[in-house]
PDB file of C-alpha atoms and ligand atoms in Angstrom:
ATOM      1  CA  MET A   1      16.566   3.713   2.368  1.00 95.00           C
ATOM      2  CA  ILE A   2      13.006   4.204   3.653  1.00 97.00           C
ATOM      3  CA  GLY A   3      10.946   1.261   4.930  1.00 98.00           C
ATOM      4  CA  VAL A   4       7.207   1.319   4.203  1.00 98.00           C
ATOM      5  CA  PHE A   5       4.534  -1.201   5.122  1.00 98.00           C
ATOM      6  CA  ASP A   6       0.864  -2.005   4.753  1.00 98.00           C
ATOM      7  CA  SER A   7      -1.222  -5.150   5.079  1.00 97.00           C
ATOM      8  CA  GLY A   8      -1.361  -5.489   1.285  1.00 96.00           C
ATOM      9  CA  LEU A   9      -1.611  -3.369  -1.827  1.00 95.00           C
ATOM     10  CA  GLY A  10      -3.110  -0.232  -0.292  1.00 96.00           C
ATOM     11  CA  GLY A  11       0.172   1.201   0.943  1.00 98.00           C
ATOM     12  CA  LEU A  12       1.402   1.260  -2.646  1.00 98.00           C
ATOM     13  CA  THR A  13      -0.758   4.382  -3.101  1.00 97.00           C
ATOM     14  CA  VAL A  14       1.456   5.935  -0.413  1.00 98.00           C
ATOM     15  CA  LEU A  15       4.671   4.473  -1.840  1.00 98.00           C
ATOM     16  CA  LYS A  16       3.839   6.027  -5.214  1.00 97.00           C
ATOM     17  CA  ALA A  17       3.486   9.482  -3.653  1.00 97.00           C
ATOM     18  CA  LEU A  18       6.704   8.972  -1.649  1.00 97.00           C
ATOM     19  CA  VAL A  19       8.660   8.054  -4.792  1.00 96.00           C
ATOM     20  CA  GLU A  20       7.266  11.088  -6.628  1.00 95.00           C
ATOM     21  CA  HIS A  21       8.250  13.432  -3.783  1.00 95.00           C
ATOM     22  CA  LEU A  22      11.626  11.797  -3.125  1.00 94.00           C
ATOM     23  CA  PRO A  23      13.166  10.719  -6.423  1.00 91.00           C
ATOM     24  CA  ASN A  24      16.605  10.219  -4.882  1.00 88.00           C
ATOM     25  CA  GLN A  25      15.557   7.856  -2.123  1.00 93.00           C
ATOM     26  CA  LYS A  26      15.471   4.074  -2.087  1.00 95.00           C
ATOM     27  CA  PHE A  27      12.420   2.289  -0.741  1.00 97.00           C
ATOM     28  CA  VAL A  28      11.630  -1.131   0.604  1.00 97.00           C
ATOM     29  CA  TYR A  29       7.904  -1.904   0.788  1.00 98.00           C
ATOM     30  CA  LEU A  30       6.492  -4.720   2.875  1.00 98.00           C
ATOM     31  CA  GLY A  31       2.986  -5.981   2.082  1.00 98.00           C
ATOM     32  CA  ASP A  32       1.874  -8.324   4.847  1.00 98.00           C
ATOM     33  CA  THR A  33      -0.404 -10.196   2.454  1.00 97.00           C
ATOM     34  CA  ALA A  34      -0.402 -13.405   4.483  1.00 97.00           C
ATOM     35  CA  ARG A  35      -2.208 -11.605   7.333  1.00 97.00           C
ATOM     36  CA  LEU A  36      -4.438  -9.198   5.387  1.00 96.00           C
ATOM     37  CA  PRO A  37      -6.880  -7.666   6.302  1.00 97.00           C
ATOM     38  CA  TYR A  38      -5.726  -5.734   9.356  1.00 98.00           C
ATOM     39  CA  GLY A  39      -8.833  -3.558   9.543  1.00 97.00           C
ATOM     40  CA  ALA A  40     -11.070  -6.367  10.774  1.00 96.00           C
ATOM     41  CA  LYS A  41      -8.692  -7.333  13.629  1.00 98.00           C
ATOM     42  CA  SER A  42      -8.426  -6.176  17.231  1.00 98.00           C
ATOM     43  CA  GLY A  43      -6.196  -3.280  18.263  1.00 97.00           C
ATOM     44  CA  GLU A  44      -3.887  -5.699  20.143  1.00 98.00           C
ATOM     45  CA  THR A  45      -3.359  -7.884  17.086  1.00 98.00           C
ATOM     46  CA  ILE A  46      -2.807  -4.894  14.797  1.00 98.00           C
ATOM     47  CA  LEU A  47      -0.250  -3.463  17.225  1.00 98.00           C
ATOM     48  CA  LYS A  48       1.556  -6.826  17.441  1.00 98.00           C
ATOM     49  CA  TYR A  49       1.731  -7.068  13.615  1.00 98.00           C
ATOM     50  CA  THR A  50       2.887  -3.444  13.404  1.00 98.00           C
ATOM     51  CA  GLU A  51       5.762  -4.057  15.827  1.00 98.00           C
ATOM     52  CA  GLN A  52       6.807  -7.182  13.927  1.00 98.00           C
ATOM     53  CA  ASN A  53       6.757  -5.320  10.604  1.00 98.00           C
ATOM     54  CA  LEU A  54       8.735  -2.358  11.985  1.00 98.00           C
ATOM     55  CA  HIS A  55      11.267  -4.733  13.520  1.00 98.00           C
ATOM     56  CA  PHE A  56      11.633  -6.614  10.228  1.00 98.00           C
ATOM     57  CA  LEU A  57      12.162  -3.401   8.236  1.00 98.00           C
ATOM     58  CA  LYS A  58      14.621  -2.057  10.790  1.00 98.00           C
ATOM     59  CA  LYS A  59      16.791  -5.157  10.287  1.00 97.00           C
ATOM     60  CA  LEU A  60      17.063  -4.174   6.591  1.00 97.00           C
ATOM     61  CA  ASN A  61      18.948  -1.051   7.703  1.00 95.00           C
ATOM     62  CA  VAL A  62      16.334   1.520   6.761  1.00 96.00           C
ATOM     63  CA  GLN A  63      16.765   5.079   8.029  1.00 95.00           C
ATOM     64  CA  ALA A  64      13.081   5.935   8.476  1.00 97.00           C
ATOM     65  CA  LEU A  65       9.816   3.999   8.694  1.00 98.00           C
ATOM     66  CA  VAL A  66       6.444   4.819   7.141  1.00 98.00           C
ATOM     67  CA  ILE A  67       3.282   3.085   8.338  1.00 98.00           C
ATOM     68  CA  ALA A  68       1.304   3.288   5.083  1.00 98.00           C
ATOM     69  CA  CYS A  69      -1.760   1.769   6.703  1.00 98.00           C
ATOM     70  CA  ASN A  70      -4.430   3.692   8.587  1.00 98.00           C
ATOM     71  CA  SER A  71      -5.457   0.711  10.703  1.00 98.00           C
ATOM     72  CA  ALA A  72      -1.873   0.271  11.926  1.00 98.00           C
ATOM     73  CA  SER A  73      -1.244   4.041  12.220  1.00 98.00           C
ATOM     74  CA  ALA A  74      -4.387   4.358  14.354  1.00 98.00           C
ATOM     75  CA  HIS A  75      -2.840   2.009  16.931  1.00 97.00           C
ATOM     76  CA  TRP A  76       0.743   3.319  16.869  1.00 98.00           C
ATOM     77  CA  HIS A  77       1.401   6.258  19.156  1.00 95.00           C
ATOM     78  CA  SER A  78       5.146   6.823  19.103  1.00 97.00           C
ATOM     79  CA  PRO A  79       7.148   9.071  16.754  1.00 97.00           C
ATOM     80  CA  GLU A  80       9.956   6.500  16.783  1.00 98.00           C
ATOM     81  CA  PHE A  81      10.748   2.807  16.857  1.00 98.00           C
ATOM     82  CA  GLU A  82      14.037   1.693  18.419  1.00 97.00           C
ATOM     83  CA  GLY A  83      15.656   5.016  17.517  1.00 96.00           C
ATOM     84  CA  LEU A  84      14.246   5.313  13.986  1.00 97.00           C
ATOM     85  CA  PRO A  85      11.701   8.001  13.040  1.00 97.00           C
ATOM     86  CA  VAL A  86       8.216   6.633  12.315  1.00 98.00           C
ATOM     87  CA  PHE A  87       5.769   8.458  10.022  1.00 98.00           C
ATOM     88  CA  THR A  88       2.091   7.573  10.231  1.00 98.00           C
ATOM     89  CA  VAL A  89      -0.825   8.635   8.068  1.00 98.00           C
ATOM     90  CA  ILE A  90      -3.481   9.892  10.525  1.00 98.00           C
ATOM     91  CA  HIS A  91      -2.072  13.315  11.414  1.00 97.00           C
ATOM     92  CA  PRO A  92      -0.999  14.473   7.927  1.00 98.00           C
ATOM     93  CA  THR A  93      -4.277  13.237   6.419  1.00 98.00           C
ATOM     94  CA  SER A  94      -6.326  15.031   9.103  1.00 98.00           C
ATOM     95  CA  ALA A  95      -4.324  18.228   8.610  1.00 98.00           C
ATOM     96  CA  GLN A  96      -5.025  18.105   4.877  1.00 98.00           C
ATOM     97  CA  ALA A  97      -8.770  17.596   5.481  1.00 98.00           C
ATOM     98  CA  ALA A  98      -8.868  20.438   8.044  1.00 98.00           C
ATOM     99  CA  LYS A  99      -7.168  22.728   5.533  1.00 98.00           C
ATOM    100  CA  LEU A 100      -9.604  21.956   2.708  1.00 98.00           C
ATOM    101  CA  THR A 101     -13.003  21.795   4.409  1.00 98.00           C
ATOM    102  CA  ARG A 102     -15.047  24.962   4.024  1.00 98.00           C
ATOM    103  CA  ASN A 103     -18.173  24.012   5.988  1.00 98.00           C
ATOM    104  CA  LYS A 104     -16.222  22.027   8.661  1.00 98.00           C
ATOM    105  CA  ARG A 105     -18.287  18.890   8.017  1.00 98.00           C
ATOM    106  CA  VAL A 106     -15.851  16.107   7.229  1.00 98.00           C
ATOM    107  CA  GLY A 107     -16.629  12.491   6.358  1.00 98.00           C
ATOM    108  CA  LEU A 108     -14.440   9.469   7.039  1.00 98.00           C
ATOM    109  CA  LEU A 109     -14.518   6.123   5.274  1.00 98.00           C
ATOM    110  CA  ALA A 110     -12.139   3.666   6.905  1.00 98.00           C
ATOM    111  CA  THR A 111     -11.759   0.141   8.217  1.00 98.00           C
ATOM    112  CA  ARG A 112     -13.612  -0.895  11.337  1.00 98.00           C
ATOM    113  CA  ALA A 113     -10.369  -0.808  13.340  1.00 98.00           C
ATOM    114  CA  THR A 114      -9.606   2.765  12.280  1.00 98.00           C
ATOM    115  CA  VAL A 115     -13.132   4.050  12.907  1.00 98.00           C
ATOM    116  CA  GLY A 116     -13.259   2.218  16.273  1.00 98.00           C
ATOM    117  CA  SER A 117      -9.941   3.733  17.406  1.00 98.00           C
ATOM    118  CA  ASN A 118     -11.393   7.286  17.168  1.00 98.00           C
ATOM    119  CA  SER A 119      -7.967   8.416  15.952  1.00 98.00           C
ATOM    120  CA  TYR A 120      -9.354  10.737  13.295  1.00 98.00           C
ATOM    121  CA  VAL A 121     -11.847  12.317  15.732  1.00 98.00           C
ATOM    122  CA  LYS A 122      -9.011  13.041  18.178  1.00 98.00           C
ATOM    123  CA  SER A 123      -6.611  14.263  15.548  1.00 98.00           C
ATOM    124  CA  LEU A 124      -9.158  16.607  13.903  1.00 98.00           C
ATOM    125  CA  GLN A 125     -10.298  17.925  17.274  1.00 98.00           C
ATOM    126  CA  GLU A 126      -6.701  18.860  18.098  1.00 98.00           C
ATOM    127  CA  ILE A 127      -6.301  20.674  14.793  1.00 98.00           C
ATOM    128  CA  ASP A 128      -9.700  22.428  14.737  1.00 98.00           C
ATOM    129  CA  PRO A 129     -12.312  21.759  17.448  1.00 98.00           C
ATOM    130  CA  ALA A 130     -15.040  23.259  15.225  1.00 98.00           C
ATOM    131  CA  ILE A 131     -14.826  20.331  12.772  1.00 98.00           C
ATOM    132  CA  GLU A 132     -17.598  17.721  12.890  1.00 98.00           C
ATOM    133  CA  LEU A 133     -16.524  14.241  11.790  1.00 98.00           C
ATOM    134  CA  TYR A 134     -19.009  11.742  10.341  1.00 98.00           C
ATOM    135  CA  ALA A 135     -17.461   8.277  10.215  1.00 98.00           C
ATOM    136  CA  GLN A 136     -18.482   5.143   8.381  1.00 98.00           C
ATOM    137  CA  ALA A 137     -16.707   1.766   8.478  1.00 98.00           C
ATOM    138  CA  ALA A 138     -16.430   0.333   4.968  1.00 98.00           C
ATOM    139  CA  PRO A 139     -15.086  -3.211   5.421  1.00 95.00           C
ATOM    140  CA  LEU A 140     -15.994  -4.494   1.947  1.00 96.00           C
ATOM    141  CA  LEU A 141     -13.861  -1.970   0.100  1.00 97.00           C
ATOM    142  CA  VAL A 142     -10.478  -3.585   0.901  1.00 95.00           C
ATOM    143  CA  PRO A 143     -11.242  -6.913  -0.853  1.00 95.00           C
ATOM    144  CA  PHE A 144     -12.619  -4.996  -3.836  1.00 96.00           C
ATOM    145  CA  ALA A 145      -9.416  -2.967  -4.078  1.00 96.00           C
ATOM    146  CA  GLU A 146      -7.220  -6.070  -3.655  1.00 94.00           C
ATOM    147  CA  GLU A 147      -9.212  -7.766  -6.426  1.00 93.00           C
ATOM    148  CA  GLY A 148      -8.716  -4.796  -8.724  1.00 94.00           C
ATOM    149  CA  LEU A 149     -12.442  -4.224  -9.267  1.00 95.00           C
ATOM    150  CA  VAL A 150     -11.945  -0.550 -10.014  1.00 95.00           C
ATOM    151  CA  ASN A 151     -14.455  -0.118 -12.765  1.00 88.00           C
ATOM    152  CA  ASP A 152     -17.307  -2.362 -11.818  1.00 94.00           C
ATOM    153  CA  PRO A 153     -21.003  -1.735 -11.103  1.00 96.00           C
ATOM    154  CA  LEU A 154     -20.690  -3.733  -7.876  1.00 97.00           C
ATOM    155  CA  THR A 155     -17.952  -1.414  -6.618  1.00 97.00           C
ATOM    156  CA  ASN A 156     -20.106   1.638  -7.417  1.00 97.00           C
ATOM    157  CA  LEU A 157     -22.977   0.099  -5.489  1.00 98.00           C
ATOM    158  CA  ILE A 158     -20.901  -0.685  -2.407  1.00 98.00           C
ATOM    159  CA  VAL A 159     -19.256   2.740  -2.432  1.00 98.00           C
ATOM    160  CA  TYR A 160     -22.746   4.277  -2.672  1.00 98.00           C
ATOM    161  CA  ARG A 161     -23.944   2.125   0.241  1.00 98.00           C
ATOM    162  CA  TYR A 162     -21.111   3.395   2.459  1.00 98.00           C
ATOM    163  CA  ALA A 163     -20.821   7.002   1.267  1.00 98.00           C
ATOM    164  CA  GLN A 164     -24.527   7.867   1.158  1.00 98.00           C
ATOM    165  CA  PRO A 165     -25.024   8.349   4.945  1.00 98.00           C
ATOM    166  CA  LEU A 166     -22.026  10.711   4.972  1.00 98.00           C
ATOM    167  CA  LEU A 167     -23.219  12.679   1.952  1.00 98.00           C
ATOM    168  CA  ALA A 168     -26.602  13.023   3.667  1.00 98.00           C
ATOM    169  CA  GLU A 169     -24.760  14.912   6.452  1.00 98.00           C
ATOM    170  CA  ASN A 170     -23.722  17.519   3.895  1.00 98.00           C
ATOM    171  CA  ILE A 171     -19.983  16.811   4.169  1.00 98.00           C
ATOM    172  CA  ASP A 172     -17.767  18.783   1.781  1.00 98.00           C
ATOM    173  CA  THR A 173     -14.606  16.744   2.436  1.00 98.00           C
ATOM    174  CA  LEU A 174     -14.173  12.973   2.594  1.00 98.00           C
ATOM    175  CA  ILE A 175     -11.123  11.360   4.166  1.00 98.00           C
ATOM    176  CA  LEU A 176     -10.193   8.113   2.420  1.00 98.00           C
ATOM    177  CA  GLY A 177      -9.054   6.692   5.756  1.00 98.00           C
ATOM    178  CA  CYS A 178      -7.669   3.476   4.355  1.00 98.00           C
ATOM    179  CA  THR A 179      -4.776   3.447   1.928  1.00 97.00           C
ATOM    180  CA  HIS A 180      -6.606   0.885  -0.221  1.00 97.00           C
ATOM    181  CA  TYR A 181      -9.429   3.290  -1.062  1.00 97.00           C
ATOM    182  CA  PRO A 182      -7.590   5.574  -3.537  1.00 97.00           C
ATOM    183  CA  ILE A 183      -7.428   2.466  -5.758  1.00 97.00           C
ATOM    184  CA  LEU A 184     -11.239   2.794  -6.008  1.00 98.00           C
ATOM    185  CA  LYS A 185     -11.112   6.547  -6.628  1.00 96.00           C
ATOM    186  CA  GLU A 186     -13.106   6.381  -9.848  1.00 96.00           C
ATOM    187  CA  ALA A 187     -16.145   4.919  -8.061  1.00 97.00           C
ATOM    188  CA  LEU A 188     -15.692   7.358  -5.172  1.00 98.00           C
ATOM    189  CA  TYR A 189     -15.648  10.343  -7.543  1.00 97.00           C
ATOM    190  CA  LYS A 190     -18.724   9.037  -9.328  1.00 96.00           C
ATOM    191  CA  VAL A 191     -20.674   8.627  -6.096  1.00 98.00           C
ATOM    192  CA  CYS A 192     -19.499  11.750  -4.241  1.00 98.00           C
ATOM    193  CA  GLY A 193     -19.407  14.233  -7.115  1.00 97.00           C
ATOM    194  CA  ALA A 194     -17.018  17.105  -7.729  1.00 96.00           C
ATOM    195  CA  GLN A 195     -18.313  19.185  -4.789  1.00 96.00           C
ATOM    196  CA  VAL A 196     -16.783  16.759  -2.253  1.00 98.00           C
ATOM    197  CA  GLU A 197     -13.010  16.947  -1.810  1.00 98.00           C
ATOM    198  CA  LEU A 198     -11.459  13.459  -1.514  1.00 98.00           C
ATOM    199  CA  ILE A 199      -8.463  13.339   0.832  1.00 98.00           C
ATOM    200  CA  GLU A 200      -5.775  10.661   0.386  1.00 97.00           C
ATOM    201  CA  SER A 201      -2.932   9.882   2.755  1.00 96.00           C
ATOM    202  CA  GLY A 202      -0.121   9.525   0.183  1.00 97.00           C
ATOM    203  CA  HIS A 203       0.871  13.084  -0.646  1.00 94.00           C
ATOM    204  CA  ALA A 204       0.201  14.328   2.887  1.00 96.00           C
ATOM    205  CA  VAL A 205       2.601  11.839   4.500  1.00 97.00           C
ATOM    206  CA  ALA A 206       5.107  12.266   1.641  1.00 97.00           C
ATOM    207  CA  ALA A 207       5.197  16.028   2.297  1.00 96.00           C
ATOM    208  CA  GLU A 208       5.867  15.371   6.000  1.00 96.00           C
ATOM    209  CA  LEU A 209       8.692  12.920   5.262  1.00 97.00           C
ATOM    210  CA  THR A 210      10.174  15.263   2.640  1.00 96.00           C
ATOM    211  CA  ALA A 211      10.270  18.121   5.166  1.00 96.00           C
ATOM    212  CA  TYR A 212      12.006  15.808   7.661  1.00 95.00           C
ATOM    213  CA  LEU A 213      14.609  14.717   5.111  1.00 93.00           C
ATOM    214  CA  GLU A 214      15.301  18.320   4.110  1.00 93.00           C
ATOM    215  CA  LYS A 215      16.261  18.951   7.726  1.00 93.00           C
ATOM    216  CA  ASN A 216      18.354  15.744   7.726  1.00 89.00           C
ATOM    217  CA  PRO A 217      20.138  15.852   4.337  1.00 81.00           C
ATOM    218  CA  GLN A 218      22.615  13.123   5.325  1.00 78.00           C
ATOM    219  CA  MET A 219      19.742  10.641   4.876  1.00 76.00           C
ATOM    220  CA  THR A 220      19.229  11.408   1.176  1.00 66.00           C
ATOM    221  CA  VAL A 221      21.368   8.961  -0.767  1.00 63.00           C
ATOM    222  CA  ALA A 222      22.098   9.270  -4.471  1.00 57.00           C
ATOM    223  CA  HIS A 223      21.061   6.456  -6.804  1.00 56.00           C
ATOM    224  CA  SER A 224      23.421   3.578  -7.173  1.00 59.00           C
ATOM    225  CA  LYS A 225      23.113   0.376  -9.148  1.00 58.00           C
ATOM    226  CA  THR A 226      21.446  -1.524  -6.323  1.00 66.00           C
ATOM    227  CA  PRO A 227      17.623  -1.780  -6.576  1.00 73.00           C
ATOM    228  CA  ARG A 228      15.743   1.415  -5.936  1.00 92.00           C
ATOM    229  CA  ILE A 229      12.335  -0.060  -5.209  1.00 96.00           C
ATOM    230  CA  THR A 230      12.011  -3.426  -3.560  1.00 97.00           C
ATOM    231  CA  VAL A 231       8.642  -4.981  -2.789  1.00 97.00           C
ATOM    232  CA  LEU A 232       8.443  -7.750  -0.209  1.00 98.00           C
ATOM    233  CA  THR A 233       5.343  -9.802   0.570  1.00 97.00           C
ATOM    234  CA  THR A 234       4.603 -12.403   3.223  1.00 98.00           C
ATOM    235  CA  ASP A 235       2.611 -14.535   0.768  1.00 97.00           C
ATOM    236  CA  SER A 236       3.292 -15.132  -2.892  1.00 91.00           C
ATOM    237  CA  SER A 237       0.724 -14.215  -5.499  1.00 89.00           C
ATOM    238  CA  GLU A 238       1.079 -13.506  -9.201  1.00 93.00           C
ATOM    239  CA  HIS A 239      -2.127 -11.438  -8.983  1.00 93.00           C
ATOM    240  CA  PHE A 240      -0.524  -9.191  -6.339  1.00 95.00           C
ATOM    241  CA  LYS A 241       2.555  -8.633  -8.503  1.00 95.00           C
ATOM    242  CA  LYS A 242       0.608  -7.761 -11.601  1.00 94.00           C
ATOM    243  CA  TRP A 243      -1.874  -5.483  -9.849  1.00 95.00           C
ATOM    244  CA  ALA A 244       0.854  -3.836  -7.731  1.00 96.00           C
ATOM    245  CA  GLN A 245       2.797  -2.958 -10.846  1.00 96.00           C
ATOM    246  CA  GLU A 246      -0.311  -1.397 -12.383  1.00 95.00           C
ATOM    247  CA  ILE A 247      -1.012   0.687  -9.268  1.00 96.00           C
ATOM    248  CA  LEU A 248       2.576   1.958  -9.213  1.00 97.00           C
ATOM    249  CA  SER A 249       2.799   2.599 -12.962  1.00 96.00           C
ATOM    250  CA  PRO A 250       4.796   4.383 -14.411  1.00 95.00           C
ATOM    251  CA  ILE A 251       7.103   3.627 -11.461  1.00 95.00           C
ATOM    252  CA  SER A 252       8.519   0.148 -11.763  1.00 94.00           C
ATOM    253  CA  VAL A 253       9.592  -2.279  -9.077  1.00 96.00           C
ATOM    254  CA  ASP A 254      13.244  -3.372  -9.312  1.00 95.00           C
ATOM    255  CA  GLN A 255      13.060  -6.378  -7.046  1.00 95.00           C
ATOM    256  CA  TRP A 256      10.341  -8.651  -5.627  1.00 97.00           C
ATOM    257  CA  ASN A 257      10.839 -11.085  -2.768  1.00 97.00           C
ATOM    258  CA  LEU A 258       8.788 -13.387  -0.611  1.00 97.00           C
ATOM    259  CA  VAL A 259       9.734 -13.029   3.081  1.00 98.00           C
ATOM    260  CA  ASP A 260       9.053 -14.726   6.385  1.00 96.00           C
ATOM    261  CA  LEU A 261       8.705 -12.301   9.317  1.00 95.00           C
ATOM    262  CA  ALA A 262       9.458 -14.972  11.934  1.00 82.00           C
TER     263      ALA A 262
HETATM  264  N1  LIG B   1      -4.695  -0.335   3.938  1.00 85.84           N
HETATM  265  C1  LIG B   1      -5.014  -0.514   5.292  1.00 85.84           C
HETATM  266  C2  LIG B   1      -5.491   0.759   5.960  1.00 85.84           C
HETATM  267  O1  LIG B   1      -5.112   1.820   5.524  1.00 85.84           O
HETATM  268  C3  LIG B   1      -5.822  -1.635   5.792  1.00 85.84           C
HETATM  269  C4  LIG B   1      -6.482  -2.608   4.947  1.00 85.84           C
HETATM  270  C5  LIG B   1      -6.761  -3.844   5.798  1.00 85.84           C
HETATM  271  O2  LIG B   1      -5.822  -4.626   5.911  1.00 85.84           O
HETATM  272  O3  LIG B   1      -7.851  -3.951   6.356  1.00 85.84           O
HETATM  273  O4  LIG B   1      -6.207   0.736   6.929  1.00 85.84           O
END
């Protein structure tokens, strides 16, 4: 079983890609909805929450951990947690962007915590020092994604407000540096146009985990009758459940539970 976490719904965009790449794995997803948003908090607080979440998932006997949150990934610098492999989103997402940019001008939309950490600048520099990164914090996008305002003139306007300065820099690739943003993909496509490549974290991290599991086949368990996809949240909300199921569709959640991390 693989443990995955995010502050809320955003990581479900990663979970969906993981399930598509790894149909024989079981997943437990933790959405720390009681403490959302992470992206507006300090690095120390984000790191403390990350450690608590990893610890909680480890107790559920997972074999690998995925930090499906850019804000948390940006503050986590170890490939393992208490002996378990940890997969984060920054490196695979950067590698994907570096592969696809043609003019080496890459944009980043992310939370304030992710932009402030400079993680994407460092990661892209390591991959290709010729790449210029133009970053823009987009704090209003997470509540819009959580609300499910995917097809709304207000969302288009806010996306325009954040993306415009990056488009003015002639970027040809835009990193969606928050796992909530793919939920607003329609508005992002509308604003950025077909000439800008939008980069999501989901498939990039799923490919990395898949390669790891291929080298460690003992970790791939066949389906059994026990639930395949479990979603845990730290706060209860009918809206979350309904919207989460829509984001994951056609994949369905087998079990939902409210949990206390303490
Ligand atoms: N989905 C998270 C990320 O990728 C953060 C959203 C938030 O809690 O601010 O950064």
